[in-house]
mmCIF file of N, CA and C in Angstrom:
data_model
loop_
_atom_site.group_PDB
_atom_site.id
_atom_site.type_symbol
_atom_site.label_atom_id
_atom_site.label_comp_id
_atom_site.label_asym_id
_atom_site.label_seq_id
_atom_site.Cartn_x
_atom_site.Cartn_y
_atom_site.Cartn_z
ATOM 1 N N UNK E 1 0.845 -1.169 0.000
ATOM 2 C CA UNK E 1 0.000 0.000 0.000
ATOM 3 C C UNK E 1 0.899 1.244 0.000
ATOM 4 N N UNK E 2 0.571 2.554 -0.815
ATOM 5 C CA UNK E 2 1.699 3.447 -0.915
ATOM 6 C C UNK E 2 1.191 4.507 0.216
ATOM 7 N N UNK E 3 1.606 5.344 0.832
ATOM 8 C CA UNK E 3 1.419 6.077 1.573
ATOM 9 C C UNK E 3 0.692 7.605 1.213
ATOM 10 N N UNK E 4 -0.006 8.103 1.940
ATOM 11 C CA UNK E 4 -0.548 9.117 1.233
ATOM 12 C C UNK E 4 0.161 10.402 2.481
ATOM 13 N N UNK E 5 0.841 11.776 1.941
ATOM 14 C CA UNK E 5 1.277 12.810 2.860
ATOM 15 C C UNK E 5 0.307 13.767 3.317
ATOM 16 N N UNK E 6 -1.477 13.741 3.331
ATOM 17 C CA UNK E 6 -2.315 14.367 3.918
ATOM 18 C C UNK E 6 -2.730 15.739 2.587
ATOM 19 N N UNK E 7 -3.530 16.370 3.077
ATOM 20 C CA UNK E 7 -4.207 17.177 2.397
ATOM 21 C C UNK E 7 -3.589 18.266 1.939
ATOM 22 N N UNK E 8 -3.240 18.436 0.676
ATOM 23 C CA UNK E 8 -2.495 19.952 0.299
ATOM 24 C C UNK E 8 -3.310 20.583 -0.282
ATOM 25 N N UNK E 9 -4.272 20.220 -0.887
ATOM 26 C CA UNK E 9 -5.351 21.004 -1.966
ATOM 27 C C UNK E 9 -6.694 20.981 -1.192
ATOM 28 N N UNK E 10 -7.572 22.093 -1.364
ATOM 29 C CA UNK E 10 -8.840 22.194 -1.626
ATOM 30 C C UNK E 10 -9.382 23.303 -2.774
ATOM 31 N N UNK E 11 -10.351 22.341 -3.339
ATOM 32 C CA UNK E 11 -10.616 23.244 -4.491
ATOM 33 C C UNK E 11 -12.463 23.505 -4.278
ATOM 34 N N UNK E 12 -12.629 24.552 -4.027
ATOM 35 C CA UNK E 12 -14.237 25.123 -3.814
ATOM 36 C C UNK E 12 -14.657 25.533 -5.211
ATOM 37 N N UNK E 13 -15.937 24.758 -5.617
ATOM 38 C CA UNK E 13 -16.625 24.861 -6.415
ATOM 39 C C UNK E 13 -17.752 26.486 -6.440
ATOM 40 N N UNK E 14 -17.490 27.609 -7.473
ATOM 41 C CA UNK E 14 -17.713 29.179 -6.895
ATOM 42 C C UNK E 14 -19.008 29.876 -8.174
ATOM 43 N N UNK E 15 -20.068 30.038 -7.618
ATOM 44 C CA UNK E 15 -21.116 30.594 -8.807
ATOM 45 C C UNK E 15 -20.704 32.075 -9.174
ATOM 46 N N UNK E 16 -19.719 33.069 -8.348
ATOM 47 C CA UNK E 16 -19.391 34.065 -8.506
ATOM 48 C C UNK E 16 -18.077 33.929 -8.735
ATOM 49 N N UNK E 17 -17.000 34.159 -9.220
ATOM 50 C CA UNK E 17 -15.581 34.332 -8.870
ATOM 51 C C UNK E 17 -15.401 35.433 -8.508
ATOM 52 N N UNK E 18 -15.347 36.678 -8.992
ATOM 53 C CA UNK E 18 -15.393 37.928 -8.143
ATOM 54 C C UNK E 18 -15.869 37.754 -6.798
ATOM 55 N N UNK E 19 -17.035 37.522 -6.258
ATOM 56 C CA UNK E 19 -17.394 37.381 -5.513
ATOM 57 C C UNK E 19 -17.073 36.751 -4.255
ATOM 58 N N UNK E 20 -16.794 35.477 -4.746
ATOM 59 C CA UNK E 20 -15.907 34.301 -3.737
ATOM 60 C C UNK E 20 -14.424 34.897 -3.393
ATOM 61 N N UNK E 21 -13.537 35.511 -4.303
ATOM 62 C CA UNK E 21 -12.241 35.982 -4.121
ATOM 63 C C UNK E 21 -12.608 36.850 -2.980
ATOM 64 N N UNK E 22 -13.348 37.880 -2.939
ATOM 65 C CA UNK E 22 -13.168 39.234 -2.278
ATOM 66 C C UNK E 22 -13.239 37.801 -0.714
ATOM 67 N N UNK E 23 -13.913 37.406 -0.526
ATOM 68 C CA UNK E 23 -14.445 36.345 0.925
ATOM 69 C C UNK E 23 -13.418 35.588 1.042
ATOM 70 N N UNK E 24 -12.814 35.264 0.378
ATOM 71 C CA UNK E 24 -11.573 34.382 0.520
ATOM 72 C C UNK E 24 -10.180 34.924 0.966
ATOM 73 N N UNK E 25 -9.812 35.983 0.215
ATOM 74 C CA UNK E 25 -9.128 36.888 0.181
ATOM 75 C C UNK E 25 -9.401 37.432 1.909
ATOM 76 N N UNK E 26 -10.535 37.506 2.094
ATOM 77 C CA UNK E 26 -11.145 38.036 3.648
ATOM 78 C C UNK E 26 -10.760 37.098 4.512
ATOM 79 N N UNK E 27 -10.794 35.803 4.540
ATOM 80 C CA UNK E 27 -10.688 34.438 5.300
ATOM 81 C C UNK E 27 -9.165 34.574 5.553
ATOM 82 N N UNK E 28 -8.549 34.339 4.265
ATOM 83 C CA UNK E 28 -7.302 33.999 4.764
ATOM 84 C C UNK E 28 -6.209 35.310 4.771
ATOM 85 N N UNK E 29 -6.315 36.504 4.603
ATOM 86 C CA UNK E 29 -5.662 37.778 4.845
ATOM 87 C C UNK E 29 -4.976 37.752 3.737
ATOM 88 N N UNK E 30 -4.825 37.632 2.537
ATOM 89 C CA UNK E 30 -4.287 37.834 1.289
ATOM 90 C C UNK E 30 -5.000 37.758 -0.273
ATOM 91 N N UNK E 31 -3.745 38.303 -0.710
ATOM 92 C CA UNK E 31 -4.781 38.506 -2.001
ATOM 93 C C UNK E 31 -3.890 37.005 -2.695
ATOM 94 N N UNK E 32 -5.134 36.201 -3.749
ATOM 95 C CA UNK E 32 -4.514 34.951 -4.423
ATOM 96 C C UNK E 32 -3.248 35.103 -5.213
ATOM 97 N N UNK E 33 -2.467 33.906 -5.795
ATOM 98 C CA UNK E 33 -1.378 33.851 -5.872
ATOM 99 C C UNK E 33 -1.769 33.364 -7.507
ATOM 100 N N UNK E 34 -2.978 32.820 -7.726
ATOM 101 C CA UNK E 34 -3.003 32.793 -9.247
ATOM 102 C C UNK E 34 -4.872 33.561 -9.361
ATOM 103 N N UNK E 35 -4.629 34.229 -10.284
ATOM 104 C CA UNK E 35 -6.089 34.452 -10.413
ATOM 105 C C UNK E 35 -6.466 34.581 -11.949
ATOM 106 N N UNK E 36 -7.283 34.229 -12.584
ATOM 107 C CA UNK E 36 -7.149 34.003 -13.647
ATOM 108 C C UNK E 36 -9.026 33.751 -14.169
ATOM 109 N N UNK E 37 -9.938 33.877 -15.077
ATOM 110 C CA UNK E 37 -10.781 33.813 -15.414
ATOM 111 C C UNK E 37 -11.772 32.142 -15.020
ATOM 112 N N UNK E 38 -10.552 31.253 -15.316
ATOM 113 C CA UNK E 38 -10.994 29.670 -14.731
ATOM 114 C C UNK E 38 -10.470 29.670 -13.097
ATOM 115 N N UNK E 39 -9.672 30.294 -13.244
ATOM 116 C CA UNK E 39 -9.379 29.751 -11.687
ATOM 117 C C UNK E 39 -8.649 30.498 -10.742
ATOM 118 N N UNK E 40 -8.811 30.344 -9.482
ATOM 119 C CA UNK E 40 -8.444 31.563 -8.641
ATOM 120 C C UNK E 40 -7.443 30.792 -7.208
ATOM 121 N N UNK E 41 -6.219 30.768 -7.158
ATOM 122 C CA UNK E 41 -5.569 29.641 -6.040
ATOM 123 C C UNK E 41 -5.134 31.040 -5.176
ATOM 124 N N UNK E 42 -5.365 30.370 -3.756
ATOM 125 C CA UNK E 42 -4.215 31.032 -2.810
ATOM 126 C C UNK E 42 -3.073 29.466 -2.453
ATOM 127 N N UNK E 43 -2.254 30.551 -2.055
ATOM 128 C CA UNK E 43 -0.875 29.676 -1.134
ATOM 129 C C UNK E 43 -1.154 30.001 0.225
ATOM 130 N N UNK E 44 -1.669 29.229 1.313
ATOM 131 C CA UNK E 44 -1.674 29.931 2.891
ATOM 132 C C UNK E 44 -1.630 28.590 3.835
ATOM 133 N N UNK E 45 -0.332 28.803 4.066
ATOM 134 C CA UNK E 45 -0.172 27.810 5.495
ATOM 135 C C UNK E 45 -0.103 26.258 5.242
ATOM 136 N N UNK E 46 0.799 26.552 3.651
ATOM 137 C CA UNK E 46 1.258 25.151 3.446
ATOM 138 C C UNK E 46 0.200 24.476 2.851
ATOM 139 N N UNK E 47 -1.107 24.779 2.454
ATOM 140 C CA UNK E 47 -1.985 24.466 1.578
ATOM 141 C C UNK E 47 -2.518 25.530 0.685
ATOM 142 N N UNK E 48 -3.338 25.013 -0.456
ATOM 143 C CA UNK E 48 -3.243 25.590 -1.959
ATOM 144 C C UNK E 48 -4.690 25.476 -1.748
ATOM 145 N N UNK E 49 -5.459 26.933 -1.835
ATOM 146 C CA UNK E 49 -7.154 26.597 -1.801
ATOM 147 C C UNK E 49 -7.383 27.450 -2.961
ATOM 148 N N UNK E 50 -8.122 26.456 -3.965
ATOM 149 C CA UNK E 50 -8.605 26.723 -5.257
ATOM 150 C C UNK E 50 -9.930 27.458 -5.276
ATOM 151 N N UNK E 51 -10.217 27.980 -6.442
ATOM 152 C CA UNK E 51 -11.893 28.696 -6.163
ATOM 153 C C UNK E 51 -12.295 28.179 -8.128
ATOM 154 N N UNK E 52 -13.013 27.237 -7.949
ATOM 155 C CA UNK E 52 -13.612 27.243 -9.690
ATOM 156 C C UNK E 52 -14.771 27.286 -9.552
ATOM 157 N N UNK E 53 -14.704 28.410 -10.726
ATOM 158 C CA UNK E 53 -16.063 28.818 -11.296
ATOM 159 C C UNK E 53 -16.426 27.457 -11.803
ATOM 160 N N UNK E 54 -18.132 28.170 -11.255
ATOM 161 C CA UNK E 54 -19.606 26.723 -11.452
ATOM 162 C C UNK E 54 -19.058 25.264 -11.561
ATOM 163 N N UNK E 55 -18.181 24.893 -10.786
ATOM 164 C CA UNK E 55 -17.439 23.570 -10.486
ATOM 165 C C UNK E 55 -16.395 22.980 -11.498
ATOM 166 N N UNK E 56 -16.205 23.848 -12.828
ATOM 167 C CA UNK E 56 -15.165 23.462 -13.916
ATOM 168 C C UNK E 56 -15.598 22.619 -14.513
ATOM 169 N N UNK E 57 -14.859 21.880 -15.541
ATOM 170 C CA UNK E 57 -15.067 20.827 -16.202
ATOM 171 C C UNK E 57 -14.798 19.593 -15.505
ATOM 172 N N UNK E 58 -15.082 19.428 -14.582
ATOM 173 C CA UNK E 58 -14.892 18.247 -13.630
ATOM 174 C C UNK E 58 -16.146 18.643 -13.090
ATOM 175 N N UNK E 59 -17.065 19.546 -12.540
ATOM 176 C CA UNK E 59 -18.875 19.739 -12.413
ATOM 177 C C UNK E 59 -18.739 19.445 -11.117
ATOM 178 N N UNK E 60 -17.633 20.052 -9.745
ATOM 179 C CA UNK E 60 -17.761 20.156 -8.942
ATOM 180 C C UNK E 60 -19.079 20.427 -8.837
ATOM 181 N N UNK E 61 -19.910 20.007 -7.330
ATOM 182 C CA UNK E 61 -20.676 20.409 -6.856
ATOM 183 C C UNK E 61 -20.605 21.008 -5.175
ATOM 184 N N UNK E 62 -19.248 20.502 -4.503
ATOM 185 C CA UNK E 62 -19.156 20.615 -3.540
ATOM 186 C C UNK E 62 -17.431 20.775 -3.314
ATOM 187 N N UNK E 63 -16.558 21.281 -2.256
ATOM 188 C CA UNK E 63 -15.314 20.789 -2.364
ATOM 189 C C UNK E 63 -14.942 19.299 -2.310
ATOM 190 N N UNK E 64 -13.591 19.634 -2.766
ATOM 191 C CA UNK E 64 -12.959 18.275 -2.910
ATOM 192 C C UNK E 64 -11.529 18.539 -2.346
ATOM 193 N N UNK E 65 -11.521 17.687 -1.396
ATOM 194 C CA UNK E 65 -9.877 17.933 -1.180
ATOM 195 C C UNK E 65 -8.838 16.959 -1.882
ATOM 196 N N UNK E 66 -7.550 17.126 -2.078
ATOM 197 C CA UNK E 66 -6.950 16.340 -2.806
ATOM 198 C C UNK E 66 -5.511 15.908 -1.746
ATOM 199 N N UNK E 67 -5.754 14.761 -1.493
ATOM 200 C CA UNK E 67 -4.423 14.011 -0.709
ATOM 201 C C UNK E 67 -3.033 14.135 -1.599
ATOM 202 N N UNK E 68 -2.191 14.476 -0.930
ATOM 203 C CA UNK E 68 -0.467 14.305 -1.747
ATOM 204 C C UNK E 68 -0.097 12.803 -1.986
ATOM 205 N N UNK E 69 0.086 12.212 -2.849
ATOM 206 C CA UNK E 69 0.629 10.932 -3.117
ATOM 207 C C UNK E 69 1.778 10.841 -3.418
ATOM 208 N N UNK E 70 2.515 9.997 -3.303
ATOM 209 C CA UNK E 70 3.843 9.370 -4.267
ATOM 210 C C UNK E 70 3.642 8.990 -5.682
ATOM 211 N N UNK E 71 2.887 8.575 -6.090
ATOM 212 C CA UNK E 71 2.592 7.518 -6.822
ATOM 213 C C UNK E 71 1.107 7.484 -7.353
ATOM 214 N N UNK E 72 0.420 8.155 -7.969
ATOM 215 C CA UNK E 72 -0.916 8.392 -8.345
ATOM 216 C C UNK E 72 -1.623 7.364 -9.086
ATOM 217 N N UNK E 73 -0.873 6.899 -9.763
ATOM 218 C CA UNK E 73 -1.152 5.901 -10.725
ATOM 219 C C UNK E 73 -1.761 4.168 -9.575
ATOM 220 N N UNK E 74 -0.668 4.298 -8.940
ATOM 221 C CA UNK E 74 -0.806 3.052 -7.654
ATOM 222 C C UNK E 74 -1.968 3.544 -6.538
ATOM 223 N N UNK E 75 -1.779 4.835 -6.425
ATOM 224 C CA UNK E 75 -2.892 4.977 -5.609
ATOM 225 C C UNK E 75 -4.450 4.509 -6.528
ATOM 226 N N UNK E 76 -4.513 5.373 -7.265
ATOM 227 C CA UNK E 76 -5.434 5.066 -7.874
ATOM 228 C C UNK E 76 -6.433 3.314 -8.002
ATOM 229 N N UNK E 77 -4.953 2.645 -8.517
ATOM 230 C CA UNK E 77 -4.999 1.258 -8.060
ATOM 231 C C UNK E 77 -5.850 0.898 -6.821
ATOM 232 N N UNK E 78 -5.146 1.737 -6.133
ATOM 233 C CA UNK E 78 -5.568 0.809 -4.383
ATOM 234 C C UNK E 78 -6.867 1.038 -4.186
ATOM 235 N N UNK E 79 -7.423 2.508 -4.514
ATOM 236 C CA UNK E 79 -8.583 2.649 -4.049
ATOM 237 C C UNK E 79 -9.220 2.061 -5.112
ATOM 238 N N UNK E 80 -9.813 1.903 -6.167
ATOM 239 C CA UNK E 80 -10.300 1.256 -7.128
ATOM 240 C C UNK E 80 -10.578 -0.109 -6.478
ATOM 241 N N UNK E 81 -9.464 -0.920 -6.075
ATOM 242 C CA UNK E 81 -9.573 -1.956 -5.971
ATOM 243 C C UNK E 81 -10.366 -2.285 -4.296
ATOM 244 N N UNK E 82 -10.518 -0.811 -3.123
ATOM 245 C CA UNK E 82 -11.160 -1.124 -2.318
ATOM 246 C C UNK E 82 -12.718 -0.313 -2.557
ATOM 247 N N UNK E 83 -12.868 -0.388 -3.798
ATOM 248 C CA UNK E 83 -14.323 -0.166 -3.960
ATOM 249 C C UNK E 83 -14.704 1.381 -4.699
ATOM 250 N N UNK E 84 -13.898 2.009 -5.134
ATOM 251 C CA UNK E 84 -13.947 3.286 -4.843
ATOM 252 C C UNK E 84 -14.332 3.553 -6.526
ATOM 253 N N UNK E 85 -14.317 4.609 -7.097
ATOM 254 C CA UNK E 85 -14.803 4.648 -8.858
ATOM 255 C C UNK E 85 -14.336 6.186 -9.291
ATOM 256 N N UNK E 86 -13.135 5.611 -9.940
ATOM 257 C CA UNK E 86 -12.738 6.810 -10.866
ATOM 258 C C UNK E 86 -13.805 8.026 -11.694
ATOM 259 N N UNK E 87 -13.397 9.449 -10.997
ATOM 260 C CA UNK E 87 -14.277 10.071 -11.795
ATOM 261 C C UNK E 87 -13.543 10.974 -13.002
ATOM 262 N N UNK E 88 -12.174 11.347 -12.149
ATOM 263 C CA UNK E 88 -11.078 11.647 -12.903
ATOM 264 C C UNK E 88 -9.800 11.332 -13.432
ATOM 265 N N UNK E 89 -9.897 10.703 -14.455
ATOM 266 C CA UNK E 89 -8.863 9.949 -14.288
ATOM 267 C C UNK E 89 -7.471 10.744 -13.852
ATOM 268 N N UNK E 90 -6.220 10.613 -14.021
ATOM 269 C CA UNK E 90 -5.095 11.072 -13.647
ATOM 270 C C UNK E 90 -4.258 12.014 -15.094
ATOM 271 N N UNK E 91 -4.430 12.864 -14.834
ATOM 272 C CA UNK E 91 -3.687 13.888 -15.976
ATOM 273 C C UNK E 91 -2.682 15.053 -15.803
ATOM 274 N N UNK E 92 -2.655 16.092 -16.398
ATOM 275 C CA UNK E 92 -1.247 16.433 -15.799
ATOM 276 C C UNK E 92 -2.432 18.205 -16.251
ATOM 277 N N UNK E 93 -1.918 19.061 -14.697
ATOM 278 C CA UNK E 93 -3.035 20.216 -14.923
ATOM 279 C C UNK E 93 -1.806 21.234 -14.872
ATOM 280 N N UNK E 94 -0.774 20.823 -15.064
ATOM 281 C CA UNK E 94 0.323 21.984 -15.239
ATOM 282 C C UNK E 94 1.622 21.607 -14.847
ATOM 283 N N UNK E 95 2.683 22.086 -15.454
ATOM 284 C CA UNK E 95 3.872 21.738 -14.962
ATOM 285 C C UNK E 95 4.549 20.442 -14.221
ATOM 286 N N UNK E 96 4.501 19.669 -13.188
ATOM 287 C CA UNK E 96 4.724 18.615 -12.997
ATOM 288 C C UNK E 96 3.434 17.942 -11.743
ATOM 289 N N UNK E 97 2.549 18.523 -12.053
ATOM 290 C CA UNK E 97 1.785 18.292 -11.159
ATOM 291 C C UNK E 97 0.378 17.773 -12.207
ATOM 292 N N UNK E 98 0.159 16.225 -10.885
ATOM 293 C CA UNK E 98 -1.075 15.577 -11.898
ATOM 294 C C UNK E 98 -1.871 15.348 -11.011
ATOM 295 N N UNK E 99 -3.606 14.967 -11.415
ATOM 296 C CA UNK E 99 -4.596 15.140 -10.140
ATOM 297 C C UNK E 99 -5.189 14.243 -10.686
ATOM 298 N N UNK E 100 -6.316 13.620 -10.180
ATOM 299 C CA UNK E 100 -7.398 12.671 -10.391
ATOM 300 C C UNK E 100 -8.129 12.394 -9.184
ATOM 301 N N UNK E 101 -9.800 12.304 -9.800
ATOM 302 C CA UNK E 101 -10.494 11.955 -7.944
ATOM 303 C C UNK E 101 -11.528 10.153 -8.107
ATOM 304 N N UNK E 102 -11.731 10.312 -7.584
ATOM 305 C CA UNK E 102 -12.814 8.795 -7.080
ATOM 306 C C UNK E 102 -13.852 9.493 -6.698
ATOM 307 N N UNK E 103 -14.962 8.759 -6.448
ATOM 308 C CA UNK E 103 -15.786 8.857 -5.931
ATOM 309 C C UNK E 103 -16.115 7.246 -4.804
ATOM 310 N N UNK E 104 -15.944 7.381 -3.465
ATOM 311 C CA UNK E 104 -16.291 6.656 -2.342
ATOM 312 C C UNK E 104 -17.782 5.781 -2.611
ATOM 313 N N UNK E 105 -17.915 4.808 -1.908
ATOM 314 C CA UNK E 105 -18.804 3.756 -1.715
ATOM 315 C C UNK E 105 -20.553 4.823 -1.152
ATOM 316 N N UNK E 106 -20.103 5.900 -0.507
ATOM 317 C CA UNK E 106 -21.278 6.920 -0.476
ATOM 318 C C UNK E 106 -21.202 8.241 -1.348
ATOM 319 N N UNK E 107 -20.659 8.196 -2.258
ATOM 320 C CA UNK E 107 -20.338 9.434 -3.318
ATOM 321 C C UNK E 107 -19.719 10.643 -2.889
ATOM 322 N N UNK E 108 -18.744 10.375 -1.967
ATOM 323 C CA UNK E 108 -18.099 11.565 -1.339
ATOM 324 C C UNK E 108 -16.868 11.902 -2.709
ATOM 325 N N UNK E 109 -16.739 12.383 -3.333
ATOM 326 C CA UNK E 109 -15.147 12.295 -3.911
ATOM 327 C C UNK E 109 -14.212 12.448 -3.416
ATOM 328 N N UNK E 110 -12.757 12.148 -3.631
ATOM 329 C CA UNK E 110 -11.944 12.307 -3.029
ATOM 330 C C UNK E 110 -10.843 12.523 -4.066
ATOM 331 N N UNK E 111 -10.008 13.579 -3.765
ATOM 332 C CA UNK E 111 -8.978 13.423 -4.828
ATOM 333 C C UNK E 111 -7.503 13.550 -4.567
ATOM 334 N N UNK E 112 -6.525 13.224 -5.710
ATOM 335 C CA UNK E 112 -5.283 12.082 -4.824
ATOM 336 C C UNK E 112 -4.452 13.623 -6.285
ATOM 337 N N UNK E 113 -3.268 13.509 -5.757
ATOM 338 C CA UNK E 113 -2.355 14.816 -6.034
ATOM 339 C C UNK E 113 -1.117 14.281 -6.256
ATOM 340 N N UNK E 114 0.138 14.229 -7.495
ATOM 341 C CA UNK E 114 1.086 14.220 -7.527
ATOM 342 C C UNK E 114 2.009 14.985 -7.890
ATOM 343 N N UNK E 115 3.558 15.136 -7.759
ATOM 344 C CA UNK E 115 4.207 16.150 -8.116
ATOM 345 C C UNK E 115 5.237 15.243 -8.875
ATOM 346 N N UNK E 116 5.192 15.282 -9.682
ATOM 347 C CA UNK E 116 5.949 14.672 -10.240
ATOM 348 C C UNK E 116 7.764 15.271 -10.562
#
């Protein structure tokens, strides 16, 4: 079984982006570190909190946090094989970094993070 290093990502699914930034921006005392028409990230306290508009092409409906892996491909494996159902598969969303989520035995998603 490969080990997972805990939660670095959350990505909030946002019907406003203007809107959500100014509140976010309020939450965590800074202004974001990428902001951009699809997507809006801060850097604060060693985690990366995303803001996508109307849930992206992945149709967030709710957040999703994304676990740090070694090994995405094996993770993927493991949970699959304890029941779990690919919603994303594993791709690469920039630079050396690749994401993919499941969806749990009660439809929670969950999503697994590599740096390659």
């Amino acid at each position: 079984m490969t080990t997972t290093e805990g939660i670095t990502i959350v990505l909030h699914p946002v019907s406003d982006l203007e809107a959500a930034k100014k509140v976010y921006s309020a939450l965590l005392g800074m202004q974001p570190q990428a902001d951009s028409p699809y997507y809006v990230g801060f850097d604060a306290a060693g985690q990366h909190i995303g803001l996508v508009p109307n849930g992206g092409p992945q149709g967030m409906t709710s957040p999703v946090a994304y676990w740090q892996v070694a090994d995405i491909e094996a993770k993927l494996a493991e949970l699959t094989a304890a029941g779990a159902t690919v919603t994303e598969p594993a791709h690469n969303v920039g630079g050396t970094r690749w994401v993919a989520s499941v969806t749990d035995l009660d439809g929670n998603v969950l999503g697994v993070v590599e740096d390659r």
